[in-house]
Amino acid sequence: MAERSGLVVVGIDGSPASREALAWALVEASAWHAPLEVVHAWHARWLPGSRAAAQDRADRLFETQLSAAVAWYGPDAPMVIENVREGRAATVLLDAARPASLLVVGAARRARHGAESVSEECVRCARCPVVVVPADVGR
């Protein structure tokens, strides 16, 4: 098995489960003294309007969620690497997690038509440990 970087990767999408996953990943990365790569995947067909407008909405959602989480964590937050990419969520997350020591995702919402959820695909395919955080972990 390849040596791991210590990097912690977390996927966010604006959902309650991804907010919990981000908070969990901030704490974990800090405890490991590791950088945290925060990943948000988007696709123009999922967002109405032009491609540029879709990218802008994805960027704003990412910045809002990330800045709130880092402010909540405080001045001892780990180094954060921002990664907003167009593409299928599981594919983008698995690609970002290749060199990582840990991948953190929010608990899956029910996938449509019996398809595998993003978190299920990450658990099945990641080459590093995966933590799936439920939406109510902090309660």
PDB file of C-alpha atoms in Angstrom:
ATOM      1  CA  MET A   1       0.000   0.000   0.000  1.00  0.00           C
ATOM      2  CA  ALA A   2       1.276   3.484  -0.865  1.00  0.00           C
ATOM      3  CA  GLU A   3       2.419   5.745   1.945  1.00  0.00           C
ATOM      4  CA  ARG A   4      -0.263   8.232   2.993  1.00  0.00           C
ATOM      5  CA  SER A   5       0.250  11.990   3.249  1.00  0.00           C
ATOM      6  CA  GLY A   6      -1.579  12.668   6.499  1.00  0.00           C
ATOM      7  CA  LEU A   7      -4.059  14.701   4.462  1.00  0.00           C
ATOM      8  CA  VAL A   8      -7.713  14.594   5.550  1.00  0.00           C
ATOM      9  CA  VAL A   9     -10.259  15.105   2.739  1.00  0.00           C
ATOM     10  CA  VAL A  10     -13.904  16.042   3.321  1.00  0.00           C
ATOM     11  CA  GLY A  11     -16.730  16.445   0.827  1.00  0.00           C
ATOM     12  CA  ILE A  12     -19.341  19.175   1.265  1.00  0.00           C
ATOM     13  CA  ASP A  13     -22.564  19.909  -0.595  1.00  0.00           C
ATOM     14  CA  GLY A  14     -24.508  22.251   1.683  1.00  0.00           C
ATOM     15  CA  SER A  15     -26.579  19.491   3.287  1.00  0.00           C
ATOM     16  CA  PRO A  16     -26.862  19.109   7.085  1.00  0.00           C
ATOM     17  CA  ALA A  17     -24.841  15.888   6.878  1.00  0.00           C
ATOM     18  CA  SER A  18     -22.024  17.602   4.999  1.00  0.00           C
ATOM     19  CA  ARG A  19     -21.944  20.442   7.556  1.00  0.00           C
ATOM     20  CA  GLU A  20     -21.522  17.816  10.291  1.00  0.00           C
ATOM     21  CA  ALA A  21     -18.859  16.026   8.215  1.00  0.00           C
ATOM     22  CA  LEU A  22     -16.949  19.289   7.785  1.00  0.00           C
ATOM     23  CA  ALA A  23     -17.051  20.012  11.523  1.00  0.00           C
ATOM     24  CA  TRP A  24     -15.913  16.441  12.275  1.00  0.00           C
ATOM     25  CA  ALA A  25     -13.105  16.666   9.701  1.00  0.00           C
ATOM     26  CA  LEU A  26     -11.872  20.001  11.111  1.00  0.00           C
ATOM     27  CA  VAL A  27     -11.529  18.440  14.559  1.00  0.00           C
ATOM     28  CA  GLU A  28      -9.866  15.303  13.185  1.00  0.00           C
ATOM     29  CA  ALA A  29      -7.394  17.162  10.943  1.00  0.00           C
ATOM     30  CA  SER A  30      -6.461  19.405  13.845  1.00  0.00           C
ATOM     31  CA  ALA A  31      -5.893  16.401  16.120  1.00  0.00           C
ATOM     32  CA  TRP A  32      -3.677  14.819  13.435  1.00  0.00           C
ATOM     33  CA  HIS A  33      -1.870  18.142  12.783  1.00  0.00           C
ATOM     34  CA  ALA A  34      -2.793  17.496   9.158  1.00  0.00           C
ATOM     35  CA  PRO A  35      -4.030  19.724   6.350  1.00  0.00           C
ATOM     36  CA  LEU A  36      -7.727  19.480   5.479  1.00  0.00           C
ATOM     37  CA  GLU A  37      -8.797  19.455   1.834  1.00  0.00           C
ATOM     38  CA  VAL A  38     -12.413  20.571   1.540  1.00  0.00           C
ATOM     39  CA  VAL A  39     -13.969  19.347  -1.701  1.00  0.00           C
ATOM     40  CA  HIS A  40     -17.178  20.508  -3.373  1.00  0.00           C
ATOM     41  CA  ALA A  41     -18.209  18.874  -6.663  1.00  0.00           C
ATOM     42  CA  TRP A  42     -20.755  20.510  -8.914  1.00  0.00           C
ATOM     43  CA  HIS A  43     -22.189  20.091 -12.380  1.00  0.00           C
ATOM     44  CA  ALA A  44     -23.925  22.697 -14.549  1.00  0.00           C
ATOM     45  CA  ARG A  45     -26.890  20.422 -15.259  1.00  0.00           C
ATOM     46  CA  TRP A  46     -27.662  20.288 -11.515  1.00  0.00           C
ATOM     47  CA  LEU A  47     -27.895  24.074 -11.262  1.00  0.00           C
ATOM     48  CA  PRO A  48     -30.177  26.260 -13.399  1.00  0.00           C
ATOM     49  CA  GLY A  49     -28.728  28.959 -15.642  1.00  0.00           C
ATOM     50  CA  SER A  50     -25.485  29.281 -17.530  1.00  0.00           C
ATOM     51  CA  ARG A  51     -22.307  27.341 -16.766  1.00  0.00           C
ATOM     52  CA  ALA A  52     -20.713  30.518 -15.341  1.00  0.00           C
ATOM     53  CA  ALA A  53     -23.736  31.120 -13.112  1.00  0.00           C
ATOM     54  CA  ALA A  54     -23.615  27.496 -11.927  1.00  0.00           C
ATOM     55  CA  GLN A  55     -19.908  27.839 -11.096  1.00  0.00           C
ATOM     56  CA  ASP A  56     -20.614  31.081  -9.222  1.00  0.00           C
ATOM     57  CA  ARG A  57     -23.402  29.452  -7.154  1.00  0.00           C
ATOM     58  CA  ALA A  58     -21.161  26.477  -6.359  1.00  0.00           C
ATOM     59  CA  ASP A  59     -18.346  28.804  -5.279  1.00  0.00           C
ATOM     60  CA  ARG A  60     -20.673  30.859  -3.050  1.00  0.00           C
ATOM     61  CA  LEU A  61     -22.145  27.763  -1.376  1.00  0.00           C
ATOM     62  CA  PHE A  62     -18.649  26.422  -0.788  1.00  0.00           C
ATOM     63  CA  GLU A  63     -17.321  29.687   0.674  1.00  0.00           C
ATOM     64  CA  THR A  64     -20.365  30.175   2.916  1.00  0.00           C
ATOM     65  CA  GLN A  65     -20.204  26.668   4.356  1.00  0.00           C
ATOM     66  CA  LEU A  66     -16.419  26.661   4.702  1.00  0.00           C
ATOM     67  CA  SER A  67     -16.106  30.099   6.320  1.00  0.00           C
ATOM     68  CA  ALA A  68     -18.868  29.291   8.835  1.00  0.00           C
ATOM     69  CA  ALA A  69     -17.159  26.041   9.827  1.00  0.00           C
ATOM     70  CA  VAL A  70     -13.700  27.586  10.166  1.00  0.00           C
ATOM     71  CA  ALA A  71     -15.150  30.474  12.215  1.00  0.00           C
ATOM     72  CA  TRP A  72     -16.919  27.924  14.441  1.00  0.00           C
ATOM     73  CA  TYR A  73     -13.666  26.021  14.940  1.00  0.00           C
ATOM     74  CA  GLY A  74     -11.678  29.130  15.766  1.00  0.00           C
ATOM     75  CA  PRO A  75      -8.075  30.245  15.409  1.00  0.00           C
ATOM     76  CA  ASP A  76      -6.620  26.740  15.823  1.00  0.00           C
ATOM     77  CA  ALA A  77      -8.270  25.460  12.650  1.00  0.00           C
ATOM     78  CA  PRO A  78      -5.992  23.290  10.505  1.00  0.00           C
ATOM     79  CA  MET A  79      -4.617  24.476   7.191  1.00  0.00           C
ATOM     80  CA  VAL A  80      -7.480  24.276   4.686  1.00  0.00           C
ATOM     81  CA  ILE A  81      -7.050  23.472   1.008  1.00  0.00           C
ATOM     82  CA  GLU A  82     -10.056  24.516  -1.075  1.00  0.00           C
ATOM     83  CA  ASN A  83     -11.094  22.307  -3.977  1.00  0.00           C
ATOM     84  CA  VAL A  84     -14.214  23.214  -5.997  1.00  0.00           C
ATOM     85  CA  ARG A  85     -14.433  21.076  -9.132  1.00  0.00           C
ATOM     86  CA  GLU A  86     -16.987  20.292 -11.745  1.00  0.00           C
ATOM     87  CA  GLY A  87     -17.818  16.617 -11.936  1.00  0.00           C
ATOM     88  CA  ARG A  88     -19.626  13.686 -10.427  1.00  0.00           C
ATOM     89  CA  ALA A  89     -19.335  13.925  -6.611  1.00  0.00           C
ATOM     90  CA  ALA A  90     -18.008  10.415  -5.917  1.00  0.00           C
ATOM     91  CA  THR A  91     -15.475  10.646  -8.742  1.00  0.00           C
ATOM     92  CA  VAL A  92     -14.185  14.046  -7.583  1.00  0.00           C
ATOM     93  CA  LEU A  93     -13.956  12.891  -3.943  1.00  0.00           C
ATOM     94  CA  LEU A  94     -12.205   9.624  -4.754  1.00  0.00           C
ATOM     95  CA  ASP A  95      -9.712  11.463  -6.944  1.00  0.00           C
ATOM     96  CA  ALA A  96      -8.971  14.012  -4.192  1.00  0.00           C
ATOM     97  CA  ALA A  97      -8.613  11.220  -1.609  1.00  0.00           C
ATOM     98  CA  ARG A  98      -6.002   9.207  -3.530  1.00  0.00           C
ATOM     99  CA  PRO A  99      -3.063  10.573  -1.501  1.00  0.00           C
ATOM    100  CA  ALA A 100      -5.136  11.088   1.672  1.00  0.00           C
ATOM    101  CA  SER A 101      -4.966   9.290   4.993  1.00  0.00           C
ATOM    102  CA  LEU A 102      -8.696   9.776   5.622  1.00  0.00           C
ATOM    103  CA  LEU A 103     -11.828  10.652   3.639  1.00  0.00           C
ATOM    104  CA  VAL A 104     -14.823  12.113   5.491  1.00  0.00           C
ATOM    105  CA  VAL A 105     -18.298  12.312   3.929  1.00  0.00           C
ATOM    106  CA  GLY A 106     -21.785  13.041   5.180  1.00  0.00           C
ATOM    107  CA  ALA A 107     -24.273  10.231   5.523  1.00  0.00           C
ATOM    108  CA  ALA A 108     -25.975   9.375   2.284  1.00  0.00           C
ATOM    109  CA  ARG A 109     -29.289  10.705   1.274  1.00  0.00           C
ATOM    110  CA  ARG A 110     -31.311   8.048  -0.501  1.00  0.00           C
ATOM    111  CA  ALA A 111     -29.959   7.624  -4.028  1.00  0.00           C
ATOM    112  CA  ARG A 112     -32.505   7.662  -6.847  1.00  0.00           C
ATOM    113  CA  HIS A 113     -33.661   4.516  -8.640  1.00  0.00           C
ATOM    114  CA  GLY A 114     -31.662   2.189  -6.415  1.00  0.00           C
ATOM    115  CA  ALA A 115     -28.362   3.778  -7.414  1.00  0.00           C
ATOM    116  CA  GLU A 116     -25.432   3.740  -5.039  1.00  0.00           C
ATOM    117  CA  SER A 117     -25.106   6.926  -2.936  1.00  0.00           C
ATOM    118  CA  VAL A 118     -21.945   9.038  -2.916  1.00  0.00           C
ATOM    119  CA  SER A 119     -21.004   7.860   0.571  1.00  0.00           C
ATOM    120  CA  GLU A 120     -21.610   4.203  -0.346  1.00  0.00           C
ATOM    121  CA  GLU A 121     -19.419   4.523  -3.432  1.00  0.00           C
ATOM    122  CA  CYS A 122     -16.685   6.234  -1.410  1.00  0.00           C
ATOM    123  CA  VAL A 123     -16.748   3.477   1.222  1.00  0.00           C
ATOM    124  CA  ARG A 124     -16.576   0.823  -1.492  1.00  0.00           C
ATOM    125  CA  CYS A 125     -13.902   2.418  -3.686  1.00  0.00           C
ATOM    126  CA  ALA A 126     -11.620   4.626  -1.574  1.00  0.00           C
ATOM    127  CA  ARG A 127      -8.058   3.487  -1.004  1.00  0.00           C
ATOM    128  CA  CYS A 128      -7.975   5.084   2.451  1.00  0.00           C
ATOM    129  CA  PRO A 129     -10.251   4.798   5.499  1.00  0.00           C
ATOM    130  CA  VAL A 130     -13.624   6.528   5.109  1.00  0.00           C
ATOM    131  CA  VAL A 131     -15.717   8.057   7.892  1.00  0.00           C
ATOM    132  CA  VAL A 132     -19.415   8.567   7.158  1.00  0.00           C
ATOM    133  CA  VAL A 133     -20.834  11.213   9.500  1.00  0.00           C
ATOM    134  CA  PRO A 134     -24.608  11.320  10.106  1.00  0.00           C
ATOM    135  CA  ALA A 135     -26.450  14.645  10.032  1.00  0.00           C
ATOM    136  CA  ASP A 136     -27.262  14.532  13.745  1.00  0.00           C
ATOM    137  CA  VAL A 137     -23.812  13.645  15.134  1.00  0.00           C
ATOM    138  CA  GLY A 138     -23.493  16.904  17.094  1.00  0.00           C
ATOM    139  CA  ARG A 139     -26.845  16.589  18.873  1.00  0.00           C
TER     140      ARG A 139
END
